XYZ file of C-alpha atoms in Angstrom:
599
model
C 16.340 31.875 27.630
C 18.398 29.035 27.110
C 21.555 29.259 25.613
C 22.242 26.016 23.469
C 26.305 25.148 22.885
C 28.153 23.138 20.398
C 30.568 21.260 21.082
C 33.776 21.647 19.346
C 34.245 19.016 17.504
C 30.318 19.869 15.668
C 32.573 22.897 14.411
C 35.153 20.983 12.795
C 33.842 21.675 8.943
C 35.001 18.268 6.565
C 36.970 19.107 3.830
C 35.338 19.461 0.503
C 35.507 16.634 -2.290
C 37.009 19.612 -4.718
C 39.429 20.377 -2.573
C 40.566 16.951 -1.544
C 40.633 15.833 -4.901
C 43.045 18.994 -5.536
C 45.245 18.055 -2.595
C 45.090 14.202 -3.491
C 46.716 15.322 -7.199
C 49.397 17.800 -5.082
C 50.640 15.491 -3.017
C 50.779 12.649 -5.972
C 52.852 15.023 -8.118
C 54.948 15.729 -5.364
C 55.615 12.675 -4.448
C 56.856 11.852 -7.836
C 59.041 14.777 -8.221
C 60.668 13.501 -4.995
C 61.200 10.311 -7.418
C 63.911 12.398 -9.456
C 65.921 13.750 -6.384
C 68.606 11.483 -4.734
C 67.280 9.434 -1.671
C 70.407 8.237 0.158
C 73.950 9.085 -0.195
C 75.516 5.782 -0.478
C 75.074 2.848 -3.322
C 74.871 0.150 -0.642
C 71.296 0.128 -0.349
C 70.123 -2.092 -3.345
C 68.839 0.273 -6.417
C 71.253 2.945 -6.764
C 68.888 5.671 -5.003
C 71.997 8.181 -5.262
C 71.712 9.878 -8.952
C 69.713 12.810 -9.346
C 67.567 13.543 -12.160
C 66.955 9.404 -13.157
C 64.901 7.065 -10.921
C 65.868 4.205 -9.590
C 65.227 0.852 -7.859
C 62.269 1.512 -5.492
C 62.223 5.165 -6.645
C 60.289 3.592 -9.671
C 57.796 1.928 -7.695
C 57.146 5.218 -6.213
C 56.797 6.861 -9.116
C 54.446 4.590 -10.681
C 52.106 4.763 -7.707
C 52.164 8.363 -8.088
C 51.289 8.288 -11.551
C 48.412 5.820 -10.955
C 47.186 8.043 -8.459
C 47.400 11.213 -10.879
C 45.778 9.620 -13.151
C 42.651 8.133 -11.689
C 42.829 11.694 -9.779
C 42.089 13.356 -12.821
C 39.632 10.441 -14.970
C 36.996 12.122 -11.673
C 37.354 15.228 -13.549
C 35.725 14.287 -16.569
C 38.331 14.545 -18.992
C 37.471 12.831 -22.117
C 39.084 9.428 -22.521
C 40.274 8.596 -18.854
C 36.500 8.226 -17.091
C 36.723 5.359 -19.253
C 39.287 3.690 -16.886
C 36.884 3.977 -13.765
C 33.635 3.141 -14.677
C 32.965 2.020 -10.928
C 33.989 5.011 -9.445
C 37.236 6.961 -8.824
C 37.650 7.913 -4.899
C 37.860 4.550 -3.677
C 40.846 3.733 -5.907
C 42.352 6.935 -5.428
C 42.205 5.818 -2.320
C 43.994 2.514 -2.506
C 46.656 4.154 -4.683
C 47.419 6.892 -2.537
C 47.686 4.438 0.099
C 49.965 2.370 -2.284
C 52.527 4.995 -3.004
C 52.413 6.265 0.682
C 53.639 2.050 1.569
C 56.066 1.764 -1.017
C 57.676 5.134 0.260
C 57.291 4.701 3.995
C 58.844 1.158 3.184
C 61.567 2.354 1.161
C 62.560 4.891 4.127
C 62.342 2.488 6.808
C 64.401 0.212 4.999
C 67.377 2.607 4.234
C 67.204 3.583 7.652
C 67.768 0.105 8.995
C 70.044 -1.013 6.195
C 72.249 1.847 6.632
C 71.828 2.604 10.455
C 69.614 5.405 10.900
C 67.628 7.984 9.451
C 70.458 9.724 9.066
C 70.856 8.215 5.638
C 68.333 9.947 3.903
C 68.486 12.604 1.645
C 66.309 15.128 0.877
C 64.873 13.245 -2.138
C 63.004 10.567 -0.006
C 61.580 13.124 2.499
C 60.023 15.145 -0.466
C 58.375 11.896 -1.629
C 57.206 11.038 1.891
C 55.526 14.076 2.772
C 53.959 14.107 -1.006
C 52.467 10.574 0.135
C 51.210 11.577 3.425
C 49.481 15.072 2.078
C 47.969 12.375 -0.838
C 47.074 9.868 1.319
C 45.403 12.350 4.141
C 43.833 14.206 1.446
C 42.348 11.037 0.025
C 40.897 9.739 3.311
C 38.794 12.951 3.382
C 36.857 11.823 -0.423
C 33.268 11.066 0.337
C 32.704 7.277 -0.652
C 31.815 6.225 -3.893
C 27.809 5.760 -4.622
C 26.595 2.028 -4.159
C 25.261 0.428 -7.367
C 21.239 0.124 -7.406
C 19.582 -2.201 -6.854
C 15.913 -2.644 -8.254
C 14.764 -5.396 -6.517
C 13.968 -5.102 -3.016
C 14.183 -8.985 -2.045
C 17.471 -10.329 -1.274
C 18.881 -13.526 -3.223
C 20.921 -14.680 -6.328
C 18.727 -14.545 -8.519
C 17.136 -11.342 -8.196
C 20.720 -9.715 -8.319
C 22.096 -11.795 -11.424
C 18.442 -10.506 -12.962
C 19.208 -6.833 -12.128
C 22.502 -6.799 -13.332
C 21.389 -7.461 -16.545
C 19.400 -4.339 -16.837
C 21.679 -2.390 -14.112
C 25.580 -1.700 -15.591
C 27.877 -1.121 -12.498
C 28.645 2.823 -13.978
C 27.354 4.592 -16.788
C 27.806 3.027 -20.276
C 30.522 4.171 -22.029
C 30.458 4.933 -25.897
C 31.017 1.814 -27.779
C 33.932 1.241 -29.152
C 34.749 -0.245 -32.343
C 36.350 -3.700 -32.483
C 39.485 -2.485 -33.608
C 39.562 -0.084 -30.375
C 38.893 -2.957 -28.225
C 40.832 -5.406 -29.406
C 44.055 -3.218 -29.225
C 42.588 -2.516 -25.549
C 42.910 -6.433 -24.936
C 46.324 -6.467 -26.531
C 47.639 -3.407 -24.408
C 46.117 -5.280 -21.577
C 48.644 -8.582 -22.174
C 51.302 -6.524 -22.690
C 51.272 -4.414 -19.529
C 50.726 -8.013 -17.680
C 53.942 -9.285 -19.288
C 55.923 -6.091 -18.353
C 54.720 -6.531 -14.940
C 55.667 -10.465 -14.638
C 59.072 -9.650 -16.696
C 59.799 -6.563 -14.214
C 59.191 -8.707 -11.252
C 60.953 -12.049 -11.786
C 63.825 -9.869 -13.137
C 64.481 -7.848 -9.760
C 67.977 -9.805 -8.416
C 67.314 -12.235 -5.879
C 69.570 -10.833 -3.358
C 67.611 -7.324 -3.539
C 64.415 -8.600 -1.669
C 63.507 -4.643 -0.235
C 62.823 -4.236 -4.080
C 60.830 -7.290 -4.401
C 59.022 -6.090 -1.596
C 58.461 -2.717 -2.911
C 57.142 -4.525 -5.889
C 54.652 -6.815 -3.990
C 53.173 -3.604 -1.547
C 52.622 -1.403 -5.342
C 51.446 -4.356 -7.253
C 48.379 -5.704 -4.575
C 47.737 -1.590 -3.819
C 47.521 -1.122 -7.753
C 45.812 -4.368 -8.422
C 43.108 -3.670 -5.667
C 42.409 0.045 -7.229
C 41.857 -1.049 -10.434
C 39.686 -3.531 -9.753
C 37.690 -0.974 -7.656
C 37.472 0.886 -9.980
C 35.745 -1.781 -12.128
C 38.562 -1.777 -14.791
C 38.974 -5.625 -14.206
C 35.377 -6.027 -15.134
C 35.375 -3.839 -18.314
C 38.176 -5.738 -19.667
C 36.904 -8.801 -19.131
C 33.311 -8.173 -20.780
C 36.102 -7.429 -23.541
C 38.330 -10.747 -23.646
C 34.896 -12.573 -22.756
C 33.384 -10.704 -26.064
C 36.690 -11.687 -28.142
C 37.876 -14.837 -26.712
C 39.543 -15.833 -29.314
C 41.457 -12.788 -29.459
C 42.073 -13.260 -25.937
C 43.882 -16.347 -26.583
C 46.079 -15.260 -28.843
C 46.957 -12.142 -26.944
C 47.784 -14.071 -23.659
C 50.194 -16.783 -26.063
C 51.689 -14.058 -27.906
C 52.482 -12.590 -24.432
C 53.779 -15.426 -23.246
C 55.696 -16.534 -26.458
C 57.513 -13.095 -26.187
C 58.927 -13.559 -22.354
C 61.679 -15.538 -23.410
C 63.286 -13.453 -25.215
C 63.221 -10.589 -22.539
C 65.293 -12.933 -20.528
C 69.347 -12.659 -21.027
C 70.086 -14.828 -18.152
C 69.355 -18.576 -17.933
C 68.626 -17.876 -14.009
C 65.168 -16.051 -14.602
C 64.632 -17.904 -17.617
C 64.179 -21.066 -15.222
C 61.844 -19.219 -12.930
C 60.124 -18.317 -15.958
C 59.680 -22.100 -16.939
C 58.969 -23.634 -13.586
C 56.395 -21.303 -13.118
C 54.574 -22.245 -16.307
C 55.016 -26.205 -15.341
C 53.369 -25.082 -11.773
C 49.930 -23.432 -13.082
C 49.775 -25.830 -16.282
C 49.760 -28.612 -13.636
C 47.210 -26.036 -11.270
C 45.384 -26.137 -14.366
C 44.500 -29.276 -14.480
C 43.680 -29.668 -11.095
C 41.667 -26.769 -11.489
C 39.573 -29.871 -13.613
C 38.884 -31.577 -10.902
C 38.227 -29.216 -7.621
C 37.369 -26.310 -9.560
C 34.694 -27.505 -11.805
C 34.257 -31.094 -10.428
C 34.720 -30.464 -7.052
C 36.307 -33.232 -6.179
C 39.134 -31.761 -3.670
C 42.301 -34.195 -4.215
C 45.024 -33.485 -1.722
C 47.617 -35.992 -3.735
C 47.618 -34.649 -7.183
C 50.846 -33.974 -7.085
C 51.093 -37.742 -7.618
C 49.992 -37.964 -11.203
C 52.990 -34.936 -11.836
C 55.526 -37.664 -10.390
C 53.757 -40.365 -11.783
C 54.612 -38.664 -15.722
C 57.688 -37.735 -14.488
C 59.301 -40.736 -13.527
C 57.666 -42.642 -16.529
C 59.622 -40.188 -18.880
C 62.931 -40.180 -16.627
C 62.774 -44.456 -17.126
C 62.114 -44.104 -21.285
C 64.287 -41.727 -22.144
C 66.995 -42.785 -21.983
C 68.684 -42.030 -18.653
C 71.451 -44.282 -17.992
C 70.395 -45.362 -14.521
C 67.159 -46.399 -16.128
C 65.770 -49.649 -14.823
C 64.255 -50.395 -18.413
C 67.024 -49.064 -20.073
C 64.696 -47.789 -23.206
C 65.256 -44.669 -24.873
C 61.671 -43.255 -26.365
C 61.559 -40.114 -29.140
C 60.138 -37.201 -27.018
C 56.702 -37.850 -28.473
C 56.398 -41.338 -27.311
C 57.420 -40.351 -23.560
C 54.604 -37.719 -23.886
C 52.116 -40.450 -24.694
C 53.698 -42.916 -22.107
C 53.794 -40.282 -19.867
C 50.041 -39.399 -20.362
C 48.795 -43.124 -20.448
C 50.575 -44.232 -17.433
C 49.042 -41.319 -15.350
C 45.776 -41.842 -17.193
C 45.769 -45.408 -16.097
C 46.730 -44.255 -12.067
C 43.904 -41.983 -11.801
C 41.285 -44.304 -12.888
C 43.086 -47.088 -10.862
C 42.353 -44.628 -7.809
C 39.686 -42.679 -8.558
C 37.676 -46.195 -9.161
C 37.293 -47.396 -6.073
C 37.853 -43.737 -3.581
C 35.453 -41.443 -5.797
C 32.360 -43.643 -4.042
C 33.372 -41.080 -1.337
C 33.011 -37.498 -0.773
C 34.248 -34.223 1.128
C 36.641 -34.873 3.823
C 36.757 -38.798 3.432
C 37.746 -38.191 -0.300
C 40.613 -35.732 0.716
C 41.793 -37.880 3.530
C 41.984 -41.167 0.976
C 43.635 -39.063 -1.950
C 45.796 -37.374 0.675
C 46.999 -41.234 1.568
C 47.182 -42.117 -2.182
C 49.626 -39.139 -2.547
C 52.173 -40.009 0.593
C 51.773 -43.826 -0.763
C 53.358 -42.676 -4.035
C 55.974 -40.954 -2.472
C 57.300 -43.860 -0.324
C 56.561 -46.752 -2.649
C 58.857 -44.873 -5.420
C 61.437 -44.220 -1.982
C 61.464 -48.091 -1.684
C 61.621 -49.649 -5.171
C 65.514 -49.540 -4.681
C 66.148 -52.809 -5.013
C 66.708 -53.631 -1.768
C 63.135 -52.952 -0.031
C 61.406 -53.661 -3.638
C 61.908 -54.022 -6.848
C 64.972 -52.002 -8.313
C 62.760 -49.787 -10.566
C 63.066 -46.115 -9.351
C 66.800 -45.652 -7.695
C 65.156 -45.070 -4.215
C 65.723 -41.903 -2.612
C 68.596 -41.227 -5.188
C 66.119 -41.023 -7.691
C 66.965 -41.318 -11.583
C 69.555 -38.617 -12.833
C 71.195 -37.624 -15.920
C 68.412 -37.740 -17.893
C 69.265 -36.312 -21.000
C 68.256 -33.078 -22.760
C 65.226 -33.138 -26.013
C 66.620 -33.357 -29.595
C 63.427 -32.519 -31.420
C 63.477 -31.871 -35.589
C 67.640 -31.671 -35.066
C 67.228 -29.088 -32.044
C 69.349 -29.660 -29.227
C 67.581 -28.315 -26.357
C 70.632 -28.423 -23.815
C 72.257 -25.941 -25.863
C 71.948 -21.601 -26.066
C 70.923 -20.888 -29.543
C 70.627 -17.470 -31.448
C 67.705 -15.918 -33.190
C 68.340 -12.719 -34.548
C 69.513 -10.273 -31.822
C 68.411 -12.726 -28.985
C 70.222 -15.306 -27.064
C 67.357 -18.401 -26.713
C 68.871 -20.200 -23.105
C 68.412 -23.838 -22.028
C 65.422 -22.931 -19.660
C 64.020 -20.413 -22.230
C 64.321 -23.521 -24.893
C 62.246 -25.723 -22.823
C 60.190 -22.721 -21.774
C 58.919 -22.564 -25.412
C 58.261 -26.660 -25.374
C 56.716 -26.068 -21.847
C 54.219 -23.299 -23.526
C 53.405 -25.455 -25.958
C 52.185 -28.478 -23.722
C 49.977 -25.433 -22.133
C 48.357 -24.425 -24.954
C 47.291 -27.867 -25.182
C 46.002 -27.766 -21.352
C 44.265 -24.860 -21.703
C 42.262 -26.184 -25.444
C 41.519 -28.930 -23.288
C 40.195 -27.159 -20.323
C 38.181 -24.763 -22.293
C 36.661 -27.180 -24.723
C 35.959 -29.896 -21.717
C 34.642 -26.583 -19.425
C 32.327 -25.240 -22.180
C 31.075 -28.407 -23.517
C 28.027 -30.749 -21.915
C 30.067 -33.219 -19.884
C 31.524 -28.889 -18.214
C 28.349 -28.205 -17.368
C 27.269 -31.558 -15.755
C 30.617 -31.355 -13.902
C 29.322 -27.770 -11.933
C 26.145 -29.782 -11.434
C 27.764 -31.937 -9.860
C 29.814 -29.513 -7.949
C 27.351 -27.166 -6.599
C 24.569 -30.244 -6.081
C 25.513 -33.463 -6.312
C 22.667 -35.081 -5.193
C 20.142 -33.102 -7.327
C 22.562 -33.325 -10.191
C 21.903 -37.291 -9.681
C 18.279 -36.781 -9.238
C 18.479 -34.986 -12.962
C 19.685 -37.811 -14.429
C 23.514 -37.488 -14.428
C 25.853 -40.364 -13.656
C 27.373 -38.358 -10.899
C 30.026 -41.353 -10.642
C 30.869 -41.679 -14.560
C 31.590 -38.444 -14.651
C 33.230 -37.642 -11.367
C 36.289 -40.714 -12.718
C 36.368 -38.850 -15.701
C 37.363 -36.037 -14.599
C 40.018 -37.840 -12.149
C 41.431 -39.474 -14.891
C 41.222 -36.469 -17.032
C 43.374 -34.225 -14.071
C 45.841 -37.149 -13.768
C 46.549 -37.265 -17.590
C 47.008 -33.298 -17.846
C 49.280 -33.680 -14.601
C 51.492 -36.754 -16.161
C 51.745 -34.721 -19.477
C 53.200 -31.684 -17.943
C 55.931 -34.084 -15.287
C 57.531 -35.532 -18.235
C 58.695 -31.899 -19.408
C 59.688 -31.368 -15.853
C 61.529 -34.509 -15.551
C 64.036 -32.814 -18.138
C 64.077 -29.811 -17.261
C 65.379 -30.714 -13.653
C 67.755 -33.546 -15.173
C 67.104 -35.694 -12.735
C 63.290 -36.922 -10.496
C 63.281 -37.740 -7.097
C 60.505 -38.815 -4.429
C 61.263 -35.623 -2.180
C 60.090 -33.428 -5.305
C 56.682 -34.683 -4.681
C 55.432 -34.467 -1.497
C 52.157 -32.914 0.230
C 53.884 -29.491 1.647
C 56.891 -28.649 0.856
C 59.435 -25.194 0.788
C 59.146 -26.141 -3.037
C 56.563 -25.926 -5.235
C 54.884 -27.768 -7.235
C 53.489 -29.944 -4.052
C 50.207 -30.536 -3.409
C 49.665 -27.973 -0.974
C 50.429 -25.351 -3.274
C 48.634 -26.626 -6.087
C 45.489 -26.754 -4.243
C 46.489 -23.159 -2.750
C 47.211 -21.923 -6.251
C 43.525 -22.989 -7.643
C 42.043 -21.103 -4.513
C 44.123 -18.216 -4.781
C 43.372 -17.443 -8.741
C 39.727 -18.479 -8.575
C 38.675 -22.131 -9.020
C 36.575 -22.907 -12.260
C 38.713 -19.844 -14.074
C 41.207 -20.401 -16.783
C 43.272 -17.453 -15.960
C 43.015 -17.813 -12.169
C 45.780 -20.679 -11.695
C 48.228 -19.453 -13.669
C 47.959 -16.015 -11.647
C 47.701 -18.416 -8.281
C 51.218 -19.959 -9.119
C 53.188 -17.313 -10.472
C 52.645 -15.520 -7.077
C 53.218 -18.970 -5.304
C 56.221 -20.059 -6.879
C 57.719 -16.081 -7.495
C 57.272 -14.840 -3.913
C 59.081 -18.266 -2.466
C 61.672 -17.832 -5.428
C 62.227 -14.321 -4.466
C 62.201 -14.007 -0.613
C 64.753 -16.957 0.496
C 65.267 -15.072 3.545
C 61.726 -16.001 5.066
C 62.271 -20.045 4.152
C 62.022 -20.633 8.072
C 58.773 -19.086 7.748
C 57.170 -20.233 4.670
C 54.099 -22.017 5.994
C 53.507 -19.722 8.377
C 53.380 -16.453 6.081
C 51.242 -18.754 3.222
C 48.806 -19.489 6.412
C 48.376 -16.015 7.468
C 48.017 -14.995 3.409
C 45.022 -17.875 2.931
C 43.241 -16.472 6.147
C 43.217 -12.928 5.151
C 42.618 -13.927 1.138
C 39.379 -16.254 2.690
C 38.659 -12.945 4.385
C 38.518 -10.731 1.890
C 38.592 -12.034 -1.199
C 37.044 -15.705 -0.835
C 36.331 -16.233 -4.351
C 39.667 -15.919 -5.185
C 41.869 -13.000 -7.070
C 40.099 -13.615 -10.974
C 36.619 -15.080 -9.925
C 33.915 -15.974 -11.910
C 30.298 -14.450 -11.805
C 28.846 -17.529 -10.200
C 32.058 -16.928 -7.465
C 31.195 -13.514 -6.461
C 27.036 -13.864 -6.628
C 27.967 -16.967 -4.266
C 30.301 -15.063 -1.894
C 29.020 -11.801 -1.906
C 25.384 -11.744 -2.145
C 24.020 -9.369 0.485
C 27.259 -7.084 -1.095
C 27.087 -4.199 -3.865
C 28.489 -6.144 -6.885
C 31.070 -4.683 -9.713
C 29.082 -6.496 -13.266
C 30.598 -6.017 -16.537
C 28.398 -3.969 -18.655
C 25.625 -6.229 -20.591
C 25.787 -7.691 -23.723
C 22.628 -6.701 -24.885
C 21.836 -4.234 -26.356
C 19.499 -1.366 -24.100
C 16.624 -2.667 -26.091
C 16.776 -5.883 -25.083
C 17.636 -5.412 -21.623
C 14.501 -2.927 -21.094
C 12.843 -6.405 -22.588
C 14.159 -8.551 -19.701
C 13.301 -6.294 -17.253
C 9.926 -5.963 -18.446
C 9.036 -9.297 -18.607
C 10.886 -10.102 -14.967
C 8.015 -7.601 -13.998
């Protein structure tokens, strides 16, 4: 008889979802009762970890992560109300979350322990919360993976996938929810995006461990929920109420200022906005033109130094001082009038020859504005001194140099022009909507995804291909003349191709890419991260570049269609993948229709 052995490691017995699920929860809650114990002795490390009984600093992050993880812990128990936060699943974010707080923790250790020399440092607070992590996090490896989505058709392709989704919702429907319900959903949604944007750019600049905390829980928590297919619920909901939408995202906005009771983040707060309005429009032309311009930063210059030599500034060569209103306009013309001048005779070309000649137009720019000093050329611009001084807006008796009081809050001079700058984006973003949605938007993604069949169709690839140049340039040249007083003063080494400052070229192109080209919310999350993380981390200036190549390799890695992609994005980039879809708009009715007659 032969006597058949198994080897040890067959023995080993996985550990049951119910039970890692339990543990998962353990660990999370004691990780954020470590949150409320004191995790160093000393109030050198930034945050104050010292005081017992009230969370601090990175202790927060912590403890958010925690919570997160509690909470999608327990939406996988059925508990009426949360499973509908995860309607993609809830162990893969668990996951990611458990992961997150175990980062931000580990993070927070290491860093006392090298800020304050040693291990040594930490009290018993921190350990509590580490070992909470690690039992979470081990526990939450061992959850079996979440079930792929179906797929009814066998053959691969885009089609056949866009068709299923309409029939096949990524989870289970939820119960419908009346409008009210969903529009206080979308405004809940705004206004946990503007506490997260207020909470970062307010973290001191000289407490970069914190900023770091923040950037670890934020891309842990942002991953999760998108996992979990969150993202894509909302979405069907601002996509169902746009116009609500809207309004939620300006209210937002409109109400940042006034969280702000320092001029310091108030000027992040502006520059940022001048960044993605400016990404915005270039969004125009790559995103749905794709035309990819590696000088656009040249129209931005181009409306700034027009407004810098109208209004006013007394080293201005013209020596003309334009209401606000006419610099806009002159502002807008004269980069109107520049991108057709380029775009004319360069948008014959395409792909790499295109880049390389708008590339050229950009650096042109920049030294032909160096040399109209008056001793190489013309004395028009001040050469490399540039044009200072300009002076501050007086618009309907408002002084916008000055602090002014509304009610309780103090309005700065960066949160004044904040409000002018939001109100130049609004106008951006009717424009890119209206242009996007309307018949000349859809011949530009014609032209964008097939050029020459778009021509065979009938379009005037050319026509329309200078139109939206010129349309870019003017959107760029309307947003430079707020930033030419803003900054006082405009210079040529403000607009360059790649810079440690952005706006620049570089970083406008990276901040399309990085948000999701052809989105309208996609650039302005591309360059808040672009300008914040630079903004916030002046200790790795030396290596800038290298840091924003190594993030563009591992974002075309993972996330190629960018961090708020559109469903043509991810059916282009992952179409052999299992795909999160927003639940359909039909009703089940019609979609048993469509799947009937696809039969």
């Amino acid at each position: 008889m032969t006597t058949h052995t198994t080897p040890a490691r067959d023995t080993l017995v996985p550990l049951p979802a119910p039970a890692a699920r339990a543990l998962t929860a353990a660990g999370a809650a004691i990780a954020l009762a470590g949150t409320f114990l004191a995790w160093t002795w000393t109030s050198e490390f930034p945050g104050d970890l010292t005081v017992t009984g009230y969370p601090g600093g990175l202790q927060i992050l912590t403890l958010t992560s925690a919570a997160l993880t509690l909470l999608f812990v327990l939406s996988g128990y059925g508990i009426r109300g949360l499973g509908w936060l995860t309607p993609g699943g809830t162990n893969s974010p668990v996951r990611l979350l458990a992961l997150g707080t175990l980062g931000t923790t580990g993070y927070t250790m290491g860093a006392i322990a090298y800020e304050l020399g040693g291990v040594v440092n930490l009290e018993p607070g921190a350990w509590v919360s580490g070992i909470g992590a690690l039992i979470s996090t081990v526990a939450a490896l061992a959850l079996p993976s979440d079930e792929p989505l179906p797929q009814h058709d066998p053959r691969p392709g885009t089609w056949q996938r866009f068709r299923n989704s309409l029939t096949a919702p990524a989870a289970p429907r939820a119960k419908t929810l009346p409008a009210w319900a969903e529009i206080l959903i979308i405004a809940a949604a705004f206004g946990a995006m503007l506490y997260v944007f207020t909470y970062g750019i307010d973290i001191p600049t000289e407490d970069s461990e914190q900023f770091i905390g923040f950037l670890i829980t934020a891309a842990f928590a942002f991953t999760a929920i998108t996992r979990a297919g969150l993202i894509s619920r909302i979405t069907a909901l601002t996509t169902k109420h746009r116009n609500v939408a809207l309004t939620a995202a300006l209210v937002a906005a409109l109400c940042f200022p006034f969280t702000q009771d320092t001029a310091e983040y108030a000027l992040i707060g502006v520059n940022i906005l001048i960044f993605a309005t400016v990404a915005l429009g270039l969004n125009v032309v790559v995103g749905l033109a794709g035309l990819l311009d590696l000088g656009y930063v040249a129209f931005l210059g181009v409306g700034a130094y027009t407004a810098a030599l109208v209004s006013g500034a007394p080293l201005s060569a013209i020596g003309v001082h334009f209401p606000f209103w006419a610099a806009v306009l002159t502002g807008a013309a004269v980069s109107l009038v520049f991108g057709v001048l380029i775009g004319a005779p360069t948008l014959r070309l395409r792909g790499d020859y295109l880049a390389i000649v708008t590339l050229g137009f950009g650096e042109i720019f920049r030294v032909t504005v160096n040399n109209l000093n008056g001793n190489s050329g013309p004395d028009l611009t001040n050469g490399s001194q540039g044009i200072p001084s300009i002076p501050d807006l007086n618009l309907f008796g408002i002084d916008f140099g000055l602090s002014r009081d509304i009610g309780p809050f103090t309005l700065s001079r960066p949160a004044n022009y904040y409000l002018l700058m939001l109100v130049v984006t609004a106008v951006v973003v009717l424009v890119f909507r209206r242009s996007g949605d309307s018949r000349i938007g859809r011949a530009w993604v014609a032209i964008r995804e097939d050029e020459t069949a778009a021509t065979a169709m009938g379009i005037n690839a050319f026509r329309l291909k200078l139109l939206a140049f010129a349309l870019g340039a003017t959107l760029a040249g309307l947003a430079g003349t707020v930033q030419a007083h803003v900054n006082y003063t405009v210079t040529p080494e403000q607009y360059q191709f790649a810079g440690s400052v952005p706006p620049n070229s570089a970083f406008l192109l990276a901040a399309v890419i990085l948000g999701g080209m052809g989105t309208l919310s996609g650039p302005f999350v591309g360059a808040a991260l672009l300008y914040l993380i630079p903004a916030k981390l002046q200790f790795m200036q030396d290596y800038q570049l290298f840091l924003f190549g190594i993030a563009l390799i591992l974002l075309m890695r993972f996330r190629p269609e960018g961090l708020v992609a559109d469903r043509r994005k991810q059916l282009e980039f992952h179409e052999n993948d299992p795909i999160d879809v927003p639940e359909p708009r039909q009703s089940e009715e019609t979609g048993a229709g469509i799947a009937k007659a696809g039969a």
